Tab-separated table of C-alpha atoms in Angstrom:
chain	number	residue	atom	x	y	z
D	2	UNK	CA	23.204	-2.945	24.734
D	3	UNK	CA	20.614	-4.018	22.170
D	4	UNK	CA	17.150	-2.496	22.299
D	5	UNK	CA	14.708	-5.301	23.196
D	6	UNK	CA	10.890	-5.212	22.969
D	7	UNK	CA	8.377	-4.197	25.618
D	8	UNK	CA	7.255	-6.834	28.147
D	9	UNK	CA	4.521	-6.843	30.804
D	10	UNK	CA	5.087	-8.872	33.992
D	11	UNK	CA	1.881	-9.831	35.857
D	12	UNK	CA	2.464	-11.517	39.246
D	13	UNK	CA	1.067	-10.739	42.701
D	14	UNK	CA	4.319	-11.838	44.380
D	15	UNK	CA	5.835	-8.382	44.637
D	16	UNK	CA	9.417	-9.505	45.347
D	17	UNK	CA	9.502	-11.877	42.338
D	18	UNK	CA	7.784	-9.354	40.071
D	19	UNK	CA	10.252	-6.594	40.955
D	20	UNK	CA	13.201	-8.970	40.559
D	21	UNK	CA	12.080	-9.962	37.034
D	22	UNK	CA	11.308	-6.367	36.001
D	23	UNK	CA	14.671	-5.063	37.320
D	24	UNK	CA	16.653	-7.811	35.570
D	25	UNK	CA	14.842	-7.396	32.246
D	26	UNK	CA	15.275	-3.605	32.270
D	27	UNK	CA	18.961	-4.057	33.072
D	28	UNK	CA	19.288	-6.389	30.048
D	29	UNK	CA	17.718	-3.885	27.650
D	30	UNK	CA	14.032	-4.851	27.760
D	31	UNK	CA	11.337	-2.254	28.468
D	32	UNK	CA	9.618	-4.060	31.327
D	33	UNK	CA	6.573	-2.996	33.356
D	34	UNK	CA	5.167	-4.905	36.317
D	35	UNK	CA	1.643	-5.131	37.824
D	36	UNK	CA	0.077	-7.368	40.471
D	37	UNK	CA	-3.480	-8.003	39.251
D	38	UNK	CA	-5.406	-8.981	36.108
D	39	UNK	CA	-7.303	-5.680	36.248
D	40	UNK	CA	-4.085	-3.656	36.239
D	41	UNK	CA	-2.743	-5.797	33.397
D	42	UNK	CA	-5.794	-5.150	31.199
D	43	UNK	CA	-5.554	-1.424	31.965
D	44	UNK	CA	-1.912	-1.408	30.805
D	45	UNK	CA	-2.786	-3.395	27.676
D	46	UNK	CA	-5.372	-0.744	26.892
D	47	UNK	CA	-2.802	2.063	26.883
D	48	UNK	CA	0.470	0.518	25.625
D	49	UNK	CA	1.523	-2.081	23.040
D	50	UNK	CA	3.553	-5.002	24.389
D	51	UNK	CA	5.396	-7.696	22.449
D	52	UNK	CA	5.436	-10.278	25.239
D	53	UNK	CA	3.694	-10.732	28.600
D	54	UNK	CA	4.420	-12.984	31.588
D	55	UNK	CA	1.261	-14.082	33.424
D	56	UNK	CA	1.139	-15.897	36.742
D	57	UNK	CA	-1.655	-18.487	36.611
D	58	UNK	CA	-2.964	-17.542	40.073
D	59	UNK	CA	-3.906	-13.892	40.505
D	60	UNK	CA	-5.919	-12.178	43.262
D	61	UNK	CA	-8.711	-11.104	40.890
D	62	UNK	CA	-8.742	-13.953	38.377
D	63	UNK	CA	-6.696	-16.652	36.731
D	64	UNK	CA	-4.124	-16.578	33.943
D	65	UNK	CA	-6.342	-18.443	31.462
D	66	UNK	CA	-9.050	-15.780	31.536
D	67	UNK	CA	-6.430	-13.019	31.424
D	68	UNK	CA	-4.815	-14.730	28.423
D	69	UNK	CA	-8.157	-14.678	26.586
D	70	UNK	CA	-8.875	-11.024	27.415
D	71	UNK	CA	-5.323	-9.905	26.653
D	72	UNK	CA	-5.306	-11.545	23.201
D	73	UNK	CA	-8.638	-9.869	22.434
D	74	UNK	CA	-7.011	-6.482	23.096
D	75	UNK	CA	-3.670	-7.256	21.419
D	76	UNK	CA	-3.953	-10.289	19.092
D	77	UNK	CA	-0.199	-10.381	18.354
D	78	UNK	CA	0.797	-10.502	22.038
D	79	UNK	CA	2.900	-13.548	22.953
D	80	UNK	CA	2.233	-14.831	26.498
D	81	UNK	CA	4.502	-16.881	28.771
D	82	UNK	CA	2.747	-18.543	31.721
D	83	UNK	CA	4.318	-18.910	35.205
D	84	UNK	CA	2.958	-21.815	37.224
D	85	UNK	CA	3.522	-23.870	40.350
D	86	UNK	CA	4.106	-27.623	40.044
D	87	UNK	CA	0.510	-28.368	41.012
D	88	UNK	CA	-0.986	-26.501	38.045
D	89	UNK	CA	1.151	-27.722	35.118
D	90	UNK	CA	-1.930	-29.288	33.486
D	91	UNK	CA	-3.567	-25.848	33.511
D	92	UNK	CA	-0.438	-24.312	31.987
D	93	UNK	CA	-0.552	-26.864	29.168
D	94	UNK	CA	-4.208	-25.892	28.618
D	95	UNK	CA	-3.048	-22.277	28.389
D	96	UNK	CA	-0.642	-23.226	25.597
D	97	UNK	CA	-3.485	-24.992	23.798
D	98	UNK	CA	-5.349	-21.676	23.994
D	99	UNK	CA	-2.470	-19.748	22.478
D	100	UNK	CA	0.177	-19.135	25.158
D	101	UNK	CA	3.723	-19.304	23.792
D	102	UNK	CA	5.258	-21.361	26.616
D	103	UNK	CA	5.137	-21.975	30.375
D	104	UNK	CA	7.784	-22.028	33.128
D	105	UNK	CA	7.492	-23.456	36.640
D	106	UNK	CA	8.299	-21.581	39.830
D	107	UNK	CA	10.831	-20.947	41.222
D	108	UNK	CA	11.696	-19.510	37.824
D	109	UNK	CA	15.214	-19.615	36.386
D	110	UNK	CA	15.766	-16.032	35.172
D	111	UNK	CA	18.307	-16.986	32.500
D	112	UNK	CA	15.860	-19.542	31.095
D	113	UNK	CA	13.068	-16.953	31.256
D	114	UNK	CA	15.134	-14.533	29.149
D	115	UNK	CA	15.747	-17.168	26.467
D	116	UNK	CA	12.012	-17.973	26.298
D	117	UNK	CA	11.104	-14.263	26.141
D	118	UNK	CA	13.546	-13.632	23.278
D	119	UNK	CA	12.131	-16.545	21.283
D	120	UNK	CA	8.572	-15.347	21.960
D	121	UNK	CA	9.498	-11.807	20.872
D	122	UNK	CA	11.121	-13.174	17.690
D	123	UNK	CA	7.977	-15.134	16.841
D	124	UNK	CA	5.801	-12.091	17.464
D	125	UNK	CA	8.047	-9.983	15.191
D	126	UNK	CA	7.796	-12.621	12.441
D	127	UNK	CA	3.991	-12.802	12.725
D	128	UNK	CA	3.676	-8.998	12.562
D	129	UNK	CA	6.066	-8.845	9.590
D	130	UNK	CA	4.156	-11.520	7.671
D	131	UNK	CA	0.843	-9.838	8.435
D	132	UNK	CA	2.287	-6.580	7.135
D	133	UNK	CA	3.318	-8.284	3.895
D	134	UNK	CA	-0.110	-9.880	3.586
D	135	UNK	CA	-1.865	-6.542	4.053
D	136	UNK	CA	0.522	-4.879	1.622
D	137	UNK	CA	-0.230	-7.539	-0.983
D	138	UNK	CA	-3.959	-7.217	-0.431
D	139	UNK	CA	-3.995	-3.414	-0.370
D	140	UNK	CA	-4.564	-1.395	2.768
D	141	UNK	CA	-7.881	-0.140	4.087
D	142	UNK	CA	-7.098	3.274	2.583
D	143	UNK	CA	-6.892	1.742	-0.913
D	144	UNK	CA	-10.659	1.874	-1.408
D	145	UNK	CA	-12.748	2.566	-4.492
D	146	UNK	CA	-14.755	5.626	-3.486
D	147	UNK	CA	-18.018	6.546	-5.191
D	148	UNK	CA	-21.773	6.059	-5.346
D	149	UNK	CA	-22.407	7.132	-8.929
D	150	UNK	CA	-24.192	4.856	-11.368
D	151	UNK	CA	-20.975	4.538	-13.394
D	152	UNK	CA	-18.992	3.286	-10.371
D	153	UNK	CA	-21.823	0.950	-9.293
D	154	UNK	CA	-21.866	-0.646	-12.751
D	155	UNK	CA	-18.085	-1.086	-12.675
D	156	UNK	CA	-18.097	-2.569	-9.164
D	157	UNK	CA	-20.852	-5.002	-10.141
D	158	UNK	CA	-18.530	-6.460	-12.808
D	159	UNK	CA	-15.569	-6.466	-10.363
D	160	UNK	CA	-17.517	-8.336	-7.667
D	161	UNK	CA	-18.717	-10.944	-10.176
D	162	UNK	CA	-15.355	-11.580	-11.836
D	163	UNK	CA	-13.094	-11.421	-8.743
D	164	UNK	CA	-13.832	-14.943	-7.377
D	165	UNK	CA	-13.149	-16.543	-10.777
D	166	UNK	CA	-9.786	-17.348	-12.363
D	167	UNK	CA	-10.404	-15.728	-15.760
D	168	UNK	CA	-8.014	-13.064	-17.089
D	169	UNK	CA	-9.347	-9.511	-16.769
D	170	UNK	CA	-8.597	-6.487	-18.949
D	171	UNK	CA	-9.087	-3.137	-17.202
D	172	UNK	CA	-9.667	-0.206	-19.547
D	173	UNK	CA	-9.571	3.425	-18.540
D	174	UNK	CA	-7.877	6.780	-18.973
D	175	UNK	CA	-4.692	7.654	-17.127
D	176	UNK	CA	-5.342	8.498	-13.475
D	177	UNK	CA	-8.721	6.751	-13.166
D	178	UNK	CA	-7.446	4.149	-10.683
D	179	UNK	CA	-6.913	1.012	-12.774
D	180	UNK	CA	-4.392	-0.458	-10.324
D	181	UNK	CA	-6.846	0.124	-7.475
D	182	UNK	CA	-9.440	-1.882	-9.411
D	183	UNK	CA	-6.878	-4.658	-9.954
D	184	UNK	CA	-6.077	-4.704	-6.213
D	185	UNK	CA	-9.791	-4.950	-5.444
D	186	UNK	CA	-10.133	-7.932	-7.782
D	187	UNK	CA	-7.179	-9.592	-6.008
D	188	UNK	CA	-8.534	-8.779	-2.548
D	189	UNK	CA	-11.906	-10.378	-3.371
D	190	UNK	CA	-10.406	-13.444	-5.056
D	191	UNK	CA	-9.452	-16.847	-3.691
D	192	UNK	CA	-5.848	-15.689	-4.088
D	193	UNK	CA	-6.261	-12.879	-1.558
D	194	UNK	CA	-3.613	-14.333	0.792
D	195	UNK	CA	-1.100	-14.602	-2.050
D	196	UNK	CA	1.048	-11.749	-3.366
D	197	UNK	CA	-0.169	-8.909	-5.576
D	198	UNK	CA	2.667	-7.954	-7.947
D	199	UNK	CA	2.271	-4.870	-10.157
D	200	UNK	CA	4.493	-4.083	-13.139
D	201	UNK	CA	4.206	-1.047	-15.409
D	202	UNK	CA	5.154	-2.092	-18.929
D	203	UNK	CA	5.795	1.524	-19.929
D	204	UNK	CA	8.210	2.200	-17.040
D	205	UNK	CA	10.706	-0.600	-17.814
D	206	UNK	CA	13.108	-0.364	-20.793
D	207	UNK	CA	12.083	-2.716	-23.604
D	208	UNK	CA	15.343	-4.694	-23.511
D	209	UNK	CA	14.928	-5.413	-19.775
D	210	UNK	CA	11.230	-6.219	-19.711
D	211	UNK	CA	11.540	-9.942	-20.458
D	212	UNK	CA	14.148	-10.394	-17.724
D	213	UNK	CA	12.017	-8.370	-15.296
D	214	UNK	CA	8.970	-10.506	-16.040
D	215	UNK	CA	10.480	-13.997	-16.334
D	216	UNK	CA	13.879	-13.633	-14.653
D	217	UNK	CA	17.306	-14.599	-16.037
D	218	UNK	CA	20.195	-16.970	-15.419
D	219	UNK	CA	23.745	-15.891	-14.668
D	220	UNK	CA	25.539	-14.703	-17.794
D	221	UNK	CA	22.334	-14.340	-19.820
D	222	UNK	CA	23.421	-10.840	-20.845
D	223	UNK	CA	26.007	-8.231	-19.929
D	224	UNK	CA	25.574	-7.327	-16.282
D	225	UNK	CA	23.737	-10.540	-15.360
D	226	UNK	CA	26.308	-11.556	-12.741
D	227	UNK	CA	23.801	-13.627	-10.749
D	228	UNK	CA	20.641	-15.560	-11.523
D	229	UNK	CA	17.438	-13.717	-10.716
D	230	UNK	CA	13.803	-14.732	-10.371
D	231	UNK	CA	11.264	-12.662	-12.282
D	232	UNK	CA	7.979	-11.079	-11.253
D	233	UNK	CA	6.053	-14.125	-12.505
D	234	UNK	CA	7.777	-16.232	-9.846
D	235	UNK	CA	7.243	-13.524	-7.238
D	236	UNK	CA	3.506	-13.636	-7.987
D	237	UNK	CA	3.230	-17.424	-7.439
D	238	UNK	CA	-0.155	-18.227	-5.895
D	239	UNK	CA	-1.313	-14.635	-6.326
D	240	UNK	CA	-2.066	-12.000	-8.957
D	241	UNK	CA	0.256	-10.409	-11.525
D	242	UNK	CA	-0.962	-6.970	-12.617
D	243	UNK	CA	0.414	-5.858	-15.993
D	244	UNK	CA	-0.236	-2.134	-16.287
D	245	UNK	CA	0.046	-0.373	-19.668
D	246	UNK	CA	0.043	-3.733	-21.430
D	247	UNK	CA	-0.262	-1.899	-24.760
D	248	UNK	CA	3.358	-0.748	-24.416
D	249	UNK	CA	4.760	-4.309	-24.465
D	250	UNK	CA	6.790	-5.225	-27.593
D	251	UNK	CA	5.541	-7.946	-29.949
D	252	UNK	CA	8.258	-10.523	-29.197
D	253	UNK	CA	7.503	-10.435	-25.472
D	254	UNK	CA	3.760	-10.502	-26.192
D	255	UNK	CA	4.280	-13.964	-27.786
D	256	UNK	CA	6.017	-15.259	-24.639
D	257	UNK	CA	3.322	-13.769	-22.405
D	258	UNK	CA	0.649	-15.486	-24.526
D	259	UNK	CA	2.394	-18.849	-24.089
D	260	UNK	CA	2.526	-18.291	-20.325
D	261	UNK	CA	-1.176	-17.382	-20.207
D	262	UNK	CA	-2.113	-20.518	-22.149
D	263	UNK	CA	0.155	-23.052	-20.393
D	264	UNK	CA	1.494	-21.466	-17.182
D	265	UNK	CA	4.965	-22.284	-18.542
D	266	UNK	CA	7.885	-19.894	-19.081
D	267	UNK	CA	11.673	-19.786	-19.289
D	268	UNK	CA	14.088	-17.405	-17.599
D	269	UNK	CA	16.199	-15.445	-20.088
D	270	UNK	CA	19.194	-17.601	-21.106
D	271	UNK	CA	17.763	-20.780	-19.542
D	272	UNK	CA	16.714	-24.009	-21.253
D	273	UNK	CA	14.724	-25.182	-18.260
D	274	UNK	CA	10.969	-24.896	-18.489
D	275	UNK	CA	9.296	-23.520	-15.346
D	276	UNK	CA	5.678	-23.365	-14.258
D	277	UNK	CA	3.906	-20.722	-12.158
D	278	UNK	CA	0.365	-20.577	-10.792
D	279	UNK	CA	-0.517	-16.928	-11.380
D	280	UNK	CA	-3.662	-15.028	-12.297
D	281	UNK	CA	-2.978	-12.211	-14.770
D	282	UNK	CA	-4.895	-8.938	-14.708
D	283	UNK	CA	-3.907	-6.398	-17.364
D	284	UNK	CA	-4.719	-2.730	-17.889
D	285	UNK	CA	-4.303	-0.129	-20.598
D	286	UNK	CA	-5.350	3.408	-21.471
D	287	UNK	CA	-5.019	2.609	-25.177
D	288	UNK	CA	-7.636	1.270	-27.575
D	289	UNK	CA	-6.159	-2.221	-27.928
D	290	UNK	CA	-8.397	-3.164	-30.846
D	291	UNK	CA	-6.955	-0.209	-32.791
D	292	UNK	CA	-3.474	-1.343	-31.758
D	293	UNK	CA	-4.304	-4.815	-33.108
D	294	UNK	CA	-5.486	-3.374	-36.435
D	295	UNK	CA	-2.297	-1.282	-36.633
D	296	UNK	CA	-0.170	-4.411	-36.076
D	297	UNK	CA	1.252	-3.220	-32.757
D	298	UNK	CA	-0.572	-5.724	-30.567
D	299	UNK	CA	-1.117	-9.443	-31.135
D	300	UNK	CA	-4.701	-10.334	-31.927
D	301	UNK	CA	-4.480	-13.715	-30.164
D	302	UNK	CA	-3.092	-12.080	-26.990
D	303	UNK	CA	-5.823	-9.447	-27.111
D	304	UNK	CA	-8.552	-12.117	-27.133
D	305	UNK	CA	-6.750	-14.140	-24.421
D	306	UNK	CA	-6.558	-11.117	-22.107
D	307	UNK	CA	-9.951	-9.708	-22.988
D	308	UNK	CA	-12.079	-12.488	-21.464
D	309	UNK	CA	-13.730	-9.954	-19.152
D	310	UNK	CA	-13.500	-6.181	-19.588
D	311	UNK	CA	-13.741	-3.743	-16.689
D	312	UNK	CA	-14.317	-0.160	-17.811
D	313	UNK	CA	-13.112	2.432	-15.263
D	314	UNK	CA	-15.117	5.623	-15.840
D	315	UNK	CA	-13.327	8.966	-16.121
D	316	UNK	CA	-14.011	11.440	-13.322
D	317	UNK	CA	-15.922	13.804	-15.620
D	318	UNK	CA	-18.538	11.035	-16.072
D	319	UNK	CA	-19.080	10.677	-12.332
D	320	UNK	CA	-18.944	14.241	-11.046
D	321	UNK	CA	-21.318	13.385	-8.191
D	322	UNK	CA	-18.449	11.362	-6.674
D	323	UNK	CA	-16.126	14.399	-6.415
D	324	UNK	CA	-17.361	15.489	-2.932
D	325	UNK	CA	-16.947	11.900	-1.659
D	326	UNK	CA	-13.433	11.701	-3.097
D	327	UNK	CA	-12.566	15.074	-1.539
D	328	UNK	CA	-13.887	13.913	1.836
D	329	UNK	CA	-11.916	10.651	1.530
D	330	UNK	CA	-8.684	12.495	0.682
D	331	UNK	CA	-9.079	15.020	3.511
D	332	UNK	CA	-9.696	12.192	5.978
D	333	UNK	CA	-6.526	10.391	4.819
D	334	UNK	CA	-4.545	13.605	5.285
D	335	UNK	CA	-6.026	14.299	8.709
D	336	UNK	CA	-7.556	17.567	7.465
D	337	UNK	CA	-10.900	18.988	8.592
D	338	UNK	CA	-13.948	17.899	6.518
D	339	UNK	CA	-14.672	21.571	5.758
D	340	UNK	CA	-11.074	22.370	4.735
D	341	UNK	CA	-12.319	23.603	1.325
D	342	UNK	CA	-14.430	26.716	0.908
D	343	UNK	CA	-17.695	26.376	-1.061
D	344	UNK	CA	-16.009	28.344	-3.872
D	345	UNK	CA	-13.155	25.827	-4.019
D	346	UNK	CA	-15.583	22.898	-4.118
D	347	UNK	CA	-17.617	24.604	-6.849
D	348	UNK	CA	-14.389	25.107	-8.825
D	349	UNK	CA	-13.614	21.409	-8.598
D	350	UNK	CA	-17.166	20.426	-9.548
D	351	UNK	CA	-16.931	22.579	-12.704
D	352	UNK	CA	-13.561	21.220	-13.838
D	353	UNK	CA	-13.168	18.486	-16.492
D	354	UNK	CA	-10.222	16.652	-14.828
D	355	UNK	CA	-8.257	15.319	-17.810
D	356	UNK	CA	-5.949	13.662	-15.241
D	357	UNK	CA	-8.922	12.113	-13.404
D	358	UNK	CA	-8.752	11.065	-9.721
D	359	UNK	CA	-4.958	11.290	-9.642
D	360	UNK	CA	-5.198	14.939	-10.736
D	361	UNK	CA	-7.926	15.650	-8.162
D	362	UNK	CA	-5.771	14.303	-5.326
D	363	UNK	CA	-2.770	16.229	-6.656
D	364	UNK	CA	-4.775	19.464	-6.688
D	365	UNK	CA	-6.081	18.850	-3.174
D	366	UNK	CA	-2.595	18.174	-1.846
D	367	UNK	CA	-1.406	21.369	-3.491
D	368	UNK	CA	-4.341	23.290	-2.016
D	369	UNK	CA	-3.688	22.064	1.538
D	370	UNK	CA	-0.022	22.960	1.226
D	371	UNK	CA	-0.607	26.475	-0.104
D	372	UNK	CA	-3.523	27.409	2.153
D	373	UNK	CA	-1.622	26.774	5.385
D	374	UNK	CA	-4.037	27.047	8.305
D	375	UNK	CA	-6.844	28.775	6.436
D	376	UNK	CA	-9.562	27.154	4.280
D	377	UNK	CA	-8.553	26.164	0.749
D	378	UNK	CA	-9.624	28.693	-1.906
D	379	UNK	CA	-9.828	28.201	-5.701
D	380	UNK	CA	-6.573	30.166	-6.054
D	381	UNK	CA	-4.788	27.500	-3.964
D	382	UNK	CA	-5.789	24.589	-6.168
D	383	UNK	CA	-5.253	26.681	-9.312
D	384	UNK	CA	-7.202	24.936	-11.994
D	385	UNK	CA	-5.535	26.896	-14.793
D	386	UNK	CA	-8.128	26.135	-17.458
D	387	UNK	CA	-10.906	27.561	-15.285
D	388	UNK	CA	-8.976	30.737	-14.621
D	389	UNK	CA	-8.402	31.142	-18.331
D	390	UNK	CA	-11.926	30.298	-19.458
D	391	UNK	CA	-14.062	31.923	-16.795
D	392	UNK	CA	-12.526	35.325	-16.149
D	393	UNK	CA	-10.780	37.283	-18.921
D	394	UNK	CA	-9.833	40.047	-16.453
D	395	UNK	CA	-7.377	37.713	-14.678
D	396	UNK	CA	-3.642	37.765	-15.302
D	397	UNK	CA	-2.327	36.031	-18.430
D	398	UNK	CA	-2.022	32.294	-17.850
D	399	UNK	CA	1.792	32.390	-18.071
D	400	UNK	CA	1.902	34.937	-15.241
D	401	UNK	CA	-0.583	32.901	-13.179
D	402	UNK	CA	1.641	29.844	-13.650
D	403	UNK	CA	4.764	31.797	-12.658
D	404	UNK	CA	3.151	33.099	-9.458
D	405	UNK	CA	1.802	29.669	-8.649
D	406	UNK	CA	5.215	28.005	-9.032
D	407	UNK	CA	6.687	30.706	-6.794
D	408	UNK	CA	4.069	30.022	-4.101
D	409	UNK	CA	4.700	26.272	-4.197
D	410	UNK	CA	8.473	26.789	-3.965
D	411	UNK	CA	8.028	29.078	-0.978
D	412	UNK	CA	5.593	26.670	0.687
D	413	UNK	CA	8.093	23.793	0.298
D	414	UNK	CA	11.067	25.841	1.497
D	415	UNK	CA	12.448	25.845	-2.072
D	416	UNK	CA	12.838	22.081	-2.026
D	417	UNK	CA	12.739	21.549	-5.780
D	418	UNK	CA	12.041	17.818	-5.647
D	419	UNK	CA	9.058	18.295	-3.299
D	420	UNK	CA	7.848	21.345	-5.264
D	421	UNK	CA	7.950	19.389	-8.551
D	422	UNK	CA	5.927	16.580	-6.940
D	423	UNK	CA	3.280	19.019	-5.666
D	424	UNK	CA	3.157	20.795	-9.027
D	425	UNK	CA	2.812	17.462	-10.838
D	426	UNK	CA	5.799	18.099	-13.123
D	427	UNK	CA	9.275	16.589	-13.424
D	428	UNK	CA	12.221	18.107	-11.559
D	429	UNK	CA	13.883	18.727	-14.936
D	430	UNK	CA	10.810	20.661	-16.102
D	431	UNK	CA	10.840	22.720	-12.899
D	432	UNK	CA	14.508	23.645	-13.404
D	433	UNK	CA	13.637	24.708	-16.960
D	434	UNK	CA	10.961	27.009	-15.527
D	435	UNK	CA	13.417	28.437	-12.983
D	436	UNK	CA	15.862	29.184	-15.780
D	437	UNK	CA	13.076	30.719	-17.887
D	438	UNK	CA	12.072	33.032	-15.013
D	439	UNK	CA	15.688	33.924	-14.283
D	440	UNK	CA	15.486	32.383	-10.805
D	441	UNK	CA	18.829	30.933	-9.831
D	442	UNK	CA	18.870	27.763	-7.675
D	443	UNK	CA	19.875	29.895	-4.681
D	444	UNK	CA	17.180	32.504	-5.406
D	445	UNK	CA	14.736	32.764	-2.499
């Protein structure tokens, strides 16, 4: 029996209500029944339903008002109206106000099931599309956090450039949040309902990058058994974010320049010219002007991309934002606002953060994991440079590192993949450390 969605049946005719509820539950639905509008609203306040069946005439109100109140509580709820022959005009009005369909009494239960399934399918499609839209726009948690002068200056540029169509070049060190800035530009643009497609030029092998970006036809190269659209096509009507643009090879830079100037491109191995309506936002942690002078980056592409620059400040230049970022991270993790001791916060405030916000969040995650149920201490976040610089009486750094790795392994149940993620190193590097310490894979 397939698992069908949850449905609420609202009808003051007890015999009919119980008949519908019993049949739907027998067919795999999760059906609940109530006899009044008040009871229906109470249920909608405590449980999520996919579909509801409302009788137009209820003891404490009518179906039209209930429809309005129900959709306020659960906007994705699909509603099927039950009506007598004398109130069909009212049922049609209900559909105009957003009801999915209406059926007349006496209701045909087989027909009701078909209507409910179609309503549930539509609701599932709407929810899915909304999820994609939110994913493309960035979720509410993907927020630029900070009140420092450096962040305010950056956001001023972002807010001014976002509604335009000009290319944007985002500059900043690794870990500063360049993709988050790009998502913010997309979210505040006229393309906000279109897709946001991110591609890291450094993460894709050079020989595959053109195919990844522009797509390929069948047989274009060994292994190309089917035609495939590229990320440019996927970004149609939206924003294409090219991260680490400085890593792109010169031949592909020429093709990207042509696309930026004309909107035209070709799939690899194809003679057909295609067109895409895409806004390009690029980012790099390199000095592109130096790359141009060294002959590693095209001068004309640099000037085409660099219409507007957004400089993302490193964390060391906005230390006053560290407490806000800590508070934001703890809230996302469901941790208490005072999860860090004053000593731990002071340690963070004194640190230079070469890895910027990404490193801060990594250290906080590590600290929460290692501290268990007690407040996070400096020893849990282990900012190695501070230990080394501030207290010569501490253990040698190599021994501190060894003990720290041991603690993380124990905290993760010796799950090496999870431990490597928390430590911020590769799994291969972790295995090297285990071998160096003489800890066998089964050692714990």
